[in-house]
Structure formats: C-alpha cells, structure tokens
Short mmCIF file of C-alpha atoms in Angstrom, two decimals:
data_model
loop_
_atom_site.label_atom_id
_atom_site.label_comp_id
_atom_site.label_asym_id
_atom_site.label_seq_id
_atom_site.Cartn_x
_atom_site.Cartn_y
_atom_site.Cartn_z
CA MET A 1 -169.75 -26.78 42.47
CA ARG A 2 -171.59 -25.22 39.77
CA ASP A 3 -170.46 -26.37 37.17
CA ASP A 4 -171.26 -29.97 38.28
CA PRO A 5 -174.29 -31.55 36.93
CA LEU A 6 -174.73 -32.84 39.70
CA PHE A 7 -175.76 -30.42 41.84
CA TYR A 8 -178.27 -28.93 39.52
CA ILE A 9 -179.95 -31.82 40.03
CA VAL A 10 -179.99 -32.23 43.56
CA ALA A 11 -181.12 -28.44 43.85
CA GLY A 12 -184.02 -29.30 41.84
CA ALA A 13 -185.61 -32.25 43.51
CA CYS A 14 -185.25 -29.80 46.83
CA LEU A 15 -186.89 -27.14 45.72
CA LEU A 16 -189.46 -29.07 44.09
CA VAL A 17 -190.34 -31.05 47.42
CA LEU A 18 -190.02 -26.73 49.01
CA VAL A 19 -192.76 -26.70 46.36
CA ILE A 20 -194.91 -29.94 46.81
CA LEU A 21 -194.88 -28.52 50.49
CA LEU A 22 -195.20 -24.99 49.81
CA THR A 23 -198.77 -26.34 47.66
CA GLY A 24 -199.60 -27.86 50.33
CA ILE A 25 -199.80 -26.05 53.08
CA GLY A 26 -201.49 -23.12 51.62
CA GLY A 27 -204.12 -25.93 50.34
CA PHE A 28 -204.23 -27.07 54.58
CA ALA A 29 -204.16 -22.89 54.92
CA LYS A 30 -206.91 -22.37 52.80
CA GLY A 31 -210.09 -25.27 53.12
CA GLY A 32 -212.75 -25.99 50.89
CA GLU A 33 -212.84 -28.46 48.32
CA PHE A 34 -209.20 -28.09 47.11
CA ASN A 35 -207.95 -29.33 50.44
CA ARG A 36 -210.13 -32.25 51.16
CA LYS A 37 -209.61 -33.56 47.04
CA HIS A 38 -206.01 -33.38 47.40
CA ALA A 39 -204.87 -33.48 50.72
CA ASN A 40 -203.17 -36.43 50.90
CA ARG A 41 -202.28 -36.78 47.96
CA LEU A 42 -200.08 -33.77 48.02
CA MET A 43 -198.27 -36.00 51.18
CA ARG A 44 -197.96 -38.43 49.34
CA TRP A 45 -196.16 -37.28 46.98
CA ARG A 46 -194.29 -34.98 49.20
CA ILE A 47 -192.83 -38.20 50.81
CA TYR A 48 -191.52 -39.45 47.21
CA ALA A 49 -189.78 -36.36 46.06
CA GLN A 50 -188.64 -35.75 49.46
CA PHE A 51 -186.96 -39.52 49.70
CA ALA A 52 -185.58 -38.80 46.18
CA ALA A 53 -184.04 -35.77 47.73
CA VAL A 54 -182.32 -36.74 50.29
CA VAL A 55 -181.23 -40.26 48.38
CA LEU A 56 -179.75 -37.90 45.57
CA LEU A 57 -178.07 -35.25 47.63
CA ILE A 58 -176.57 -38.87 49.98
CA GLY A 59 -175.17 -39.49 46.50
CA PHE A 60 -174.10 -36.51 46.00
CA VAL A 61 -171.92 -36.06 48.84
CA TRP A 62 -170.71 -39.92 48.92
CA LEU A 63 -169.56 -38.92 45.46
CA ARG A 64 -167.25 -36.01 45.72
CA SER A 65 -166.08 -36.87 48.90
CA GLY A 66 -163.57 -38.52 46.84
CA SER A 67 -164.69 -42.16 48.16
#
C-alpha cells in the first residue's frame, strides 16, 4: 500500500482536513477578531476538503478491491 501514490494523495487529503479542523478549533478557542472574520470560511473549507477526502478514500478502496 505504501508503494501506491493514490494512498499518499488520500493521506494528504485527510491531513489537510485535520489541519483545517485544528485551525478552526484554535480560532474558536482563542476567539476575537480572527474567529469573527474566518470561522465560517474555515468551516466551508473543511466541509469541501472532507468531501474530497471521503470521495478519494472511497475511490481508493474501490480501485484496490479488485472490482
């Protein structure tokens, strides 16, 4: 599995979701101007990135299942 480049793309997409999520949580915890300006945008980015990560993950599993 580690020789497969698609595995690294899926892992990168999952890590991107994690980074966006942690940035949003950090902004929410800190509050202030950053949270007011960027909270909704970060939530939208997380949803888009999460959708892409799930689609890539399902595609990876489907392609590697032998179907």
